[in-house]
Amino acid sequence: MKLPCSPTTLALALGIASCSLHTLAADVEVLHYWTSGGEAKSVAELKKIMQAKGHVWKDFAVAGGGGDNAATALKSRVVAGNAPAAAQVKGPAIQEWAAEGVLANLDAVGKAENWDSLLPKVVADVMKYKGSYVAAPVNVHRVNWMWANAAVLKKAGVKAMPKTWDEFFAAADSVKKLGLIAVAHGGQNWQDFTTFESVVLGVGGAKFYNDALVKLDPKSLNSDTMKKSLETLRKVKSYTDPAAAGRDWNLATAMVMQEKAAFQFMGDWAKGEFLAAGKAPGKDFLCAASPGSANAYTFNMDSFAMFKLKDGAAQKGQADLAAAIMGAEFQELFNLNKGSIPARLNMNMAKFDDCAKLSSKDFVESAKAGSLVPSVAHSMAVSPAAEGALKDVVSQFWNDEKISIADGMRNLAKAAATR
Ligand code: BGC
């Protein structure tokens, strides 16, 4: 009998059987920020796969939506010379960590498992540093979504999900008349920015979004379209409740579930939350692209980077984790729970719901049309420093009605100069 050689089974194994190096198991410490109901269910699938391979999953979960707290925790661990085996790192931050020389090269597993042919180029490029894989993607989240409670819309006489901002504000007024909250929001900077970037995309379109928020072009940041975007954002805020400050995103989703609020602007991890609570898409809750943005797609990909470790067993654990992440079985199970779609191409979408199918279709179509754009709020587009500065400005604008639109634009342009 051969047992997996995890430290806990090793002593036992030595007593009863030989334990081959091939199955040498490792403690694999994984830093992530998936702590809400739907998120925890999703990450549990990865844990199960790793345990089935004989490894010991050491959970390093840092609560905090959007991952800012996790990023801070990761920095202090790496600086202290005590990096975890793997960490949820994404977008340009992958490049920054790789440039520090602390990431493990995943080309061996990437080649063996044929990642180049399994991933869309736009995804693979983010995972590579100087042509080598240094991260493995778990999913593609769409950020420009609007969620709604079907029963609340019905009560308010709203017949369909609003397609334009005018339709949205008319629907929001009808909800308000019922004495309910029109927009469930959590006042944290990444949630403010999630709403802001959906507004910019809906008001200005994908090209404007790219110019203003990705290329950080000063002219676009100071334009009539940005003025309109900030006016619209301020108007959306007027439909949120006074207790929104500091609220976690999943609590805002719960307000929609509990018929306290009608709409939420949030990426499709919100769907993971609805599903974990037993709610059915198309029946209990509805999904639609945020107003004006149906032809565009703000993407947000979760991925894991592996840190350089010396221990052979730990390296084997990392390779197994990377292979598991890209496996078809995991990509399906994880994404069914998470609300996202698989990062891997040619997956069978039969088990996925209509929101995921729409996301999958729009991902492909927007890529062809040139309207697939990276999410700034979710660390896909600009350097972490510029992202932080932009988020601060948008949240100040969101929280302080005394900041004029002109000052809001000026502050954005200043923040955009942070590199
Ligand atoms: C991550 C998601 C996560 C969400 C809320 C996003 O930035 O990509 O995986 O569920 O934040 O924490």
PDB file of C-alpha atoms and ligand atoms in Angstrom, residues 33-34 39 64-67 88 90 139 141 190 249 269 300-302 338 377-378, ligand 1:
ATOM      1  CA  TYR A  33      -9.428  36.627  -0.179  1.00  0.00           C
ATOM      2  CA  TRP A  34     -12.409  34.425  -0.911  1.00  0.00           C
ATOM      3  CA  GLU A  39     -16.403  32.534  -2.682  1.00  0.00           C
ATOM      4  CA  GLY A  64     -11.673  42.082   2.383  1.00  0.00           C
ATOM      5  CA  GLY A  65     -13.476  42.328  -0.950  1.00  0.00           C
ATOM      6  CA  GLY A  66     -11.388  43.369  -3.926  1.00  0.00           C
ATOM      7  CA  GLY A  67      -8.246  42.031  -2.250  1.00  0.00           C
ATOM      8  CA  GLN A  88      -4.152  35.271  -5.540  1.00  0.00           C
ATOM      9  CA  LYS A  90      -3.683  39.375 -10.826  1.00  0.00           C
ATOM     10  CA  ASN A 139     -11.624  32.392 -14.342  1.00  0.00           C
ATOM     11  CA  HIS A 141     -15.269  37.667 -14.236  1.00  0.00           C
ATOM     12  CA  TRP A 190     -13.190  49.428  -4.859  1.00  0.00           C
ATOM     13  CA  TRP A 249     -20.254  43.946  -1.050  1.00  0.00           C
ATOM     14  CA  TRP A 269     -19.057  37.118  -7.950  1.00  0.00           C
ATOM     15  CA  ASN A 300     -11.374  40.736 -14.383  1.00  0.00           C
ATOM     16  CA  MET A 301      -9.391  37.523 -14.166  1.00  0.00           C
ATOM     17  CA  ASP A 302      -8.460  35.800 -10.958  1.00  0.00           C
ATOM     18  CA  LYS A 338     -17.955  31.563  -8.356  1.00  0.00           C
ATOM     19  CA  ALA A 377     -11.370  48.619 -10.083  1.00  0.00           C
ATOM     20  CA  HIS A 378     -10.237  44.991 -10.165  1.00  0.00           C
TER      21      HIS A 378
HETATM   22  C1  BGC B   1     -12.095  39.320  -7.317  1.00  0.00           C
HETATM   23  C2  BGC B   1     -13.168  38.303  -7.066  1.00  0.00           C
HETATM   24  C3  BGC B   1     -13.751  38.532  -5.700  1.00  0.00           C
HETATM   25  C4  BGC B   1     -14.217  39.977  -5.551  1.00  0.00           C
HETATM   26  C5  BGC B   1     -14.768  40.303  -4.178  1.00  0.00           C
HETATM   27  C6  BGC B   1     -12.642  40.714  -7.116  1.00  0.00           C
HETATM   28  O1  BGC B   1     -11.621  41.658  -7.304  1.00  0.00           O
HETATM   29  O2  BGC B   1     -11.614  39.202  -8.625  1.00  0.00           O
HETATM   30  O3  BGC B   1     -12.661  36.999  -7.158  1.00  0.00           O
HETATM   31  O4  BGC B   1     -14.809  37.643  -5.489  1.00  0.00           O
HETATM   32  O5  BGC B   1     -13.141  40.852  -5.807  1.00  0.00           O
HETATM   33  O6  BGC B   1     -13.830  40.075  -3.214  1.00  0.00           O
END
